[in-house]
């Protein structure tokens, strides 16, 4: 079970958060079709450290960027968005 | 179908009797401990049920026998041994119906074909409905299935209560049961036996099954893949076939490719063994839980995946609690049982909820993955279709809608209708 260090509320139970998407999936308004396509459908899906966007839905409601190891579940970095 | 002959002898009642007289000392290994060799016609990465089935059908149906199956651990140690063993074909989209019913037809003759008892038990797979809206949805699905010549039967609450007396049919139950939709040809199978049976039958046809052999990279000749580098040396082959659902993203990454897949954890649990109490597979798609009784007597169940990317083969208690609470609410007697084990597997969550079978952007490299958490039921069919692709270079018409190019062209097979996200349902 994850104890997610919310930059606004401090460490909170995983149950309060929702995983939104990985950072490499962000589509910008002026992206070319090929770039937007890749952002929608292509994931590095690393077996190791990756960057993710989570929301503290049942806490402060803020968006977070987590750098997290997908094998050990250890957090390296959490930043408010 | 002609009976396959086995170098080490067929399994039969007579062989068992002969063994009994001799103290059962004559039983040999079910498959050889093959050393890496080659070059091979086909290298299959991943010795799970799907990879082994692919190897078997390559040799059996297409006569392609110079085949290697590379397994990073041991046979049956991955998702093949971690699922809840449910087999059914009652999907909603015609592409999935065609694919999974093709697989279900293979299940029905599999023990005979492999000369291995996979304990396939078509005991019926029942979806419960909890509201008028659920029943409309189930009736609509049933009609769609019948139109495809797939069996489906809508059930009244009385019929459901008669079939599964353990269910809480009270009007004021936590989730009242308004009826159900059953596929009587669906059921369960012994998951390990499926891997072992395919491994033994493939090995018997000359396939090299190489365990403890993890792929670490790809051999390349320009834009063509010509084999793999592994922890047991380089292995070269004509066609290289990724078949590692759960780890597809990782293995594709070794070739510098990205997939419309995220790896998520899915948990399951089993109770202490008890006398027969449920002889049907009970599922609720509105809640999302499912349970059945194994032949050993344990109640095996599961629910939603953990909803965040992870390659760890362990899950969070919150999801476990959720699926158990749902099962207990549906069948209160389950609350008296002790849970003896829970575990997790890593699943390929594809971005439309459907599997991917097809060519990769590099010549000579193929993919079979993205099975989300529905791969076990597809084991024989997936292997059969992948073998067709690897032997002929062309996808079989049943597998054609599942190519990797469907995402760019907008022809996704979106059972949940949820758009470009890893599907949770």
PDB file of N, CA, C and O in Angstrom, chain B residues 130-164:
ATOM      1  N   UNK B 130     -28.088  -6.400 -11.330  1.00  0.00           N
ATOM      2  CA  UNK B 130     -28.530  -5.859 -10.033  1.00  0.00           C
ATOM      3  C   UNK B 130     -29.599  -4.787 -10.150  1.00  0.00           C
ATOM      4  O   UNK B 130     -29.983  -4.182  -9.162  1.00  0.00           O
ATOM      5  N   UNK B 131     -30.018  -4.491 -11.363  1.00  0.00           N
ATOM      6  CA  UNK B 131     -31.014  -3.429 -11.539  1.00  0.00           C
ATOM      7  C   UNK B 131     -31.712  -3.661 -12.876  1.00  0.00           C
ATOM      8  O   UNK B 131     -31.279  -4.494 -13.676  1.00  0.00           O
ATOM      9  N   UNK B 132     -32.779  -2.918 -13.121  1.00  0.00           N
ATOM     10  CA  UNK B 132     -33.448  -3.007 -14.419  1.00  0.00           C
ATOM     11  C   UNK B 132     -32.466  -2.668 -15.535  1.00  0.00           C
ATOM     12  O   UNK B 132     -32.441  -3.313 -16.578  1.00  0.00           O
ATOM     13  N   UNK B 133     -31.650  -1.627 -15.293  1.00  0.00           N
ATOM     14  CA  UNK B 133     -30.691  -1.204 -16.317  1.00  0.00           C
ATOM     15  C   UNK B 133     -29.696  -2.329 -16.612  1.00  0.00           C
ATOM     16  O   UNK B 133     -29.358  -2.591 -17.764  1.00  0.00           O
ATOM     17  N   UNK B 134     -29.228  -3.009 -15.554  1.00  0.00           N
ATOM     18  CA  UNK B 134     -28.316  -4.145 -15.736  1.00  0.00           C
ATOM     19  C   UNK B 134     -28.970  -5.223 -16.594  1.00  0.00           C
ATOM     20  O   UNK B 134     -28.341  -5.804 -17.480  1.00  0.00           O
ATOM     21  N   UNK B 135     -30.259  -5.507 -16.302  1.00  0.00           N
ATOM     22  CA  UNK B 135     -30.933  -6.590 -17.018  1.00  0.00           C
ATOM     23  C   UNK B 135     -31.129  -6.237 -18.494  1.00  0.00           C
ATOM     24  O   UNK B 135     -31.034  -7.106 -19.368  1.00  0.00           O
ATOM     25  N   UNK B 136     -31.379  -4.957 -18.760  1.00  0.00           N
ATOM     26  CA  UNK B 136     -31.505  -4.525 -20.161  1.00  0.00           C
ATOM     27  C   UNK B 136     -30.170  -4.734 -20.873  1.00  0.00           C
ATOM     28  O   UNK B 136     -30.093  -5.242 -21.992  1.00  0.00           O
ATOM     29  N   UNK B 137     -29.091  -4.373 -20.164  1.00  0.00           N
ATOM     30  CA  UNK B 137     -27.753  -4.514 -20.736  1.00  0.00           C
ATOM     31  C   UNK B 137     -27.420  -5.998 -20.976  1.00  0.00           C
ATOM     32  O   UNK B 137     -26.872  -6.364 -22.018  1.00  0.00           O
ATOM     33  N   UNK B 138     -27.765  -6.843 -20.016  1.00  0.00           N
ATOM     34  CA  UNK B 138     -27.477  -8.274 -20.159  1.00  0.00           C
ATOM     35  C   UNK B 138     -28.315  -8.883 -21.283  1.00  0.00           C
ATOM     36  O   UNK B 138     -27.833  -9.721 -22.052  1.00  0.00           O
ATOM     37  N   UNK B 139     -29.590  -8.457 -21.383  1.00  0.00           N
ATOM     38  CA  UNK B 139     -30.455  -8.987 -22.440  1.00  0.00           C
ATOM     39  C   UNK B 139     -29.898  -8.583 -23.812  1.00  0.00           C
ATOM     40  O   UNK B 139     -29.874  -9.383 -24.756  1.00  0.00           O
ATOM     41  N   UNK B 140     -29.447  -7.354 -23.901  1.00  0.00           N
ATOM     42  CA  UNK B 140     -28.887  -6.843 -25.152  1.00  0.00           C
ATOM     43  C   UNK B 140     -27.620  -7.626 -25.524  1.00  0.00           C
ATOM     44  O   UNK B 140     -27.414  -8.025 -26.659  1.00  0.00           O
ATOM     45  N   UNK B 141     -26.780  -7.888 -24.517  1.00  0.00           N
ATOM     46  CA  UNK B 141     -25.574  -8.681 -24.758  1.00  0.00           C
ATOM     47  C   UNK B 141     -25.944 -10.109 -25.187  1.00  0.00           C
ATOM     48  O   UNK B 141     -25.359 -10.668 -26.113  1.00  0.00           O
ATOM     49  N   UNK B 142     -26.938 -10.681 -24.505  1.00  0.00           N
ATOM     50  CA  UNK B 142     -27.378 -12.029 -24.838  1.00  0.00           C
ATOM     51  C   UNK B 142     -27.856 -12.109 -26.285  1.00  0.00           C
ATOM     52  O   UNK B 142     -27.505 -13.037 -27.021  1.00  0.00           O
ATOM     53  N   UNK B 143     -28.647 -11.116 -26.701  1.00  0.00           N
ATOM     54  CA  UNK B 143     -29.132 -11.098 -28.082  1.00  0.00           C
ATOM     55  C   UNK B 143     -27.958 -11.029 -29.056  1.00  0.00           C
ATOM     56  O   UNK B 143     -27.935 -11.716 -30.082  1.00  0.00           O
ATOM     57  N   UNK B 144     -26.992 -10.166 -28.730  1.00  0.00           N
ATOM     58  CA  UNK B 144     -25.826 -10.008 -29.612  1.00  0.00           C
ATOM     59  C   UNK B 144     -25.058 -11.332 -29.712  1.00  0.00           C
ATOM     60  O   UNK B 144     -24.560 -11.692 -30.779  1.00  0.00           O
ATOM     61  N   UNK B 145     -24.965 -12.053 -28.596  1.00  0.00           N
ATOM     62  CA  UNK B 145     -24.239 -13.332 -28.600  1.00  0.00           C
ATOM     63  C   UNK B 145     -24.988 -14.368 -29.434  1.00  0.00           C
ATOM     64  O   UNK B 145     -24.388 -15.085 -30.247  1.00  0.00           O
ATOM     65  N   UNK B 146     -26.299 -14.442 -29.235  1.00  0.00           N
ATOM     66  CA  UNK B 146     -27.084 -15.445 -29.954  1.00  0.00           C
ATOM     67  C   UNK B 146     -27.018 -15.175 -31.458  1.00  0.00           C
ATOM     68  O   UNK B 146     -26.939 -16.098 -32.268  1.00  0.00           O
ATOM     69  N   UNK B 147     -26.996 -13.873 -31.814  1.00  0.00           N
ATOM     70  CA  UNK B 147     -26.881 -13.521 -33.235  1.00  0.00           C
ATOM     71  C   UNK B 147     -25.552 -13.993 -33.812  1.00  0.00           C
ATOM     72  O   UNK B 147     -25.407 -14.157 -35.022  1.00  0.00           O
ATOM     73  N   UNK B 148     -24.557 -14.188 -32.961  1.00  0.00           N
ATOM     74  CA  UNK B 148     -23.253 -14.690 -33.403  1.00  0.00           C
ATOM     75  C   UNK B 148     -23.139 -16.205 -33.199  1.00  0.00           C
ATOM     76  O   UNK B 148     -22.046 -16.766 -33.273  1.00  0.00           O
ATOM     77  N   UNK B 149     -24.259 -16.849 -32.896  1.00  0.00           N
ATOM     78  CA  UNK B 149     -24.256 -18.297 -32.656  1.00  0.00           C
ATOM     79  C   UNK B 149     -23.470 -18.700 -31.421  1.00  0.00           C
ATOM     80  O   UNK B 149     -22.865 -19.764 -31.382  1.00  0.00           O
ATOM     81  N   UNK B 150     -23.423 -17.812 -30.424  1.00  0.00           N
ATOM     82  CA  UNK B 150     -22.742 -18.122 -29.172  1.00  0.00           C
ATOM     83  C   UNK B 150     -23.830 -18.265 -28.112  1.00  0.00           C
ATOM     84  O   UNK B 150     -24.755 -17.457 -28.053  1.00  0.00           O
ATOM     85  N   UNK B 151     -23.722 -19.294 -27.261  1.00  0.00           N
ATOM     86  CA  UNK B 151     -24.816 -19.557 -26.341  1.00  0.00           C
ATOM     87  C   UNK B 151     -24.903 -18.497 -25.249  1.00  0.00           C
ATOM     88  O   UNK B 151     -23.896 -18.057 -24.691  1.00  0.00           O
ATOM     89  N   UNK B 152     -26.138 -18.090 -24.966  1.00  0.00           N
ATOM     90  CA  UNK B 152     -26.411 -17.127 -23.904  1.00  0.00           C
ATOM     91  C   UNK B 152     -27.842 -17.353 -23.467  1.00  0.00           C
ATOM     92  O   UNK B 152     -28.700 -17.633 -24.290  1.00  0.00           O
ATOM     93  N   UNK B 153     -28.081 -17.256 -22.176  1.00  0.00           N
ATOM     94  CA  UNK B 153     -29.410 -17.545 -21.666  1.00  0.00           C
ATOM     95  C   UNK B 153     -29.711 -16.536 -20.572  1.00  0.00           C
ATOM     96  O   UNK B 153     -28.972 -16.453 -19.589  1.00  0.00           O
ATOM     97  N   UNK B 154     -30.769 -15.770 -20.751  1.00  0.00           N
ATOM     98  CA  UNK B 154     -31.161 -14.794 -19.750  1.00  0.00           C
ATOM     99  C   UNK B 154     -31.916 -15.524 -18.642  1.00  0.00           C
ATOM    100  O   UNK B 154     -32.735 -16.401 -18.925  1.00  0.00           O
ATOM    101  N   UNK B 155     -31.613 -15.189 -17.397  1.00  0.00           N
ATOM    102  CA  UNK B 155     -32.220 -15.927 -16.286  1.00  0.00           C
ATOM    103  C   UNK B 155     -33.036 -15.003 -15.385  1.00  0.00           C
ATOM    104  O   UNK B 155     -32.632 -13.878 -15.095  1.00  0.00           O
ATOM    105  N   UNK B 156     -34.157 -15.512 -14.898  1.00  0.00           N
ATOM    106  CA  UNK B 156     -34.977 -14.786 -13.924  1.00  0.00           C
ATOM    107  C   UNK B 156     -34.315 -14.916 -12.556  1.00  0.00           C
ATOM    108  O   UNK B 156     -33.466 -15.800 -12.350  1.00  0.00           O
ATOM    109  N   UNK B 157     -34.713 -14.077 -11.596  1.00  0.00           N
ATOM    110  CA  UNK B 157     -34.152 -14.216 -10.245  1.00  0.00           C
ATOM    111  C   UNK B 157     -34.393 -15.621  -9.670  1.00  0.00           C
ATOM    112  O   UNK B 157     -33.514 -16.181  -9.012  1.00  0.00           O
ATOM    113  N   UNK B 158     -35.574 -16.200  -9.945  1.00  0.00           N
ATOM    114  CA  UNK B 158     -35.856 -17.543  -9.426  1.00  0.00           C
ATOM    115  C   UNK B 158     -34.882 -18.568  -9.990  1.00  0.00           C
ATOM    116  O   UNK B 158     -34.386 -19.446  -9.275  1.00  0.00           O
ATOM    117  N   UNK B 159     -34.602 -18.457 -11.286  1.00  0.00           N
ATOM    118  CA  UNK B 159     -33.685 -19.406 -11.916  1.00  0.00           C
ATOM    119  C   UNK B 159     -32.265 -19.233 -11.369  1.00  0.00           C
ATOM    120  O   UNK B 159     -31.550 -20.212 -11.141  1.00  0.00           O
ATOM    121  N   UNK B 160     -31.874 -17.977 -11.117  1.00  0.00           N
ATOM    122  CA  UNK B 160     -30.549 -17.726 -10.537  1.00  0.00           C
ATOM    123  C   UNK B 160     -30.469 -18.319  -9.136  1.00  0.00           C
ATOM    124  O   UNK B 160     -29.495 -18.997  -8.771  1.00  0.00           O
ATOM    125  N   UNK B 161     -31.536 -18.123  -8.349  1.00  0.00           N
ATOM    126  CA  UNK B 161     -31.552 -18.631  -6.970  1.00  0.00           C
ATOM    127  C   UNK B 161     -31.465 -20.150  -6.947  1.00  0.00           C
ATOM    128  O   UNK B 161     -30.818 -20.737  -6.075  1.00  0.00           O
ATOM    129  N   UNK B 162     -32.099 -20.784  -7.926  1.00  0.00           N
ATOM    130  CA  UNK B 162     -32.086 -22.246  -7.991  1.00  0.00           C
ATOM    131  C   UNK B 162     -30.692 -22.748  -8.382  1.00  0.00           C
ATOM    132  O   UNK B 162     -30.200 -23.739  -7.863  1.00  0.00           O
ATOM    133  N   UNK B 163     -30.042 -22.020  -9.285  1.00  0.00           N
ATOM    134  CA  UNK B 163     -28.723 -22.427  -9.780  1.00  0.00           C
ATOM    135  C   UNK B 163     -27.644 -22.203  -8.715  1.00  0.00           C
ATOM    136  O   UNK B 163     -26.759 -23.030  -8.526  1.00  0.00           O
ATOM    137  N   UNK B 164     -27.720 -21.082  -8.023  1.00  0.00           N
ATOM    138  CA  UNK B 164     -26.717 -20.757  -7.001  1.00  0.00           C
ATOM    139  C   UNK B 164     -27.443 -20.412  -5.689  1.00  0.00           C
ATOM    140  O   UNK B 164     -27.659 -19.249  -5.367  1.00  0.00           O
TER     141      UNK B 164
END
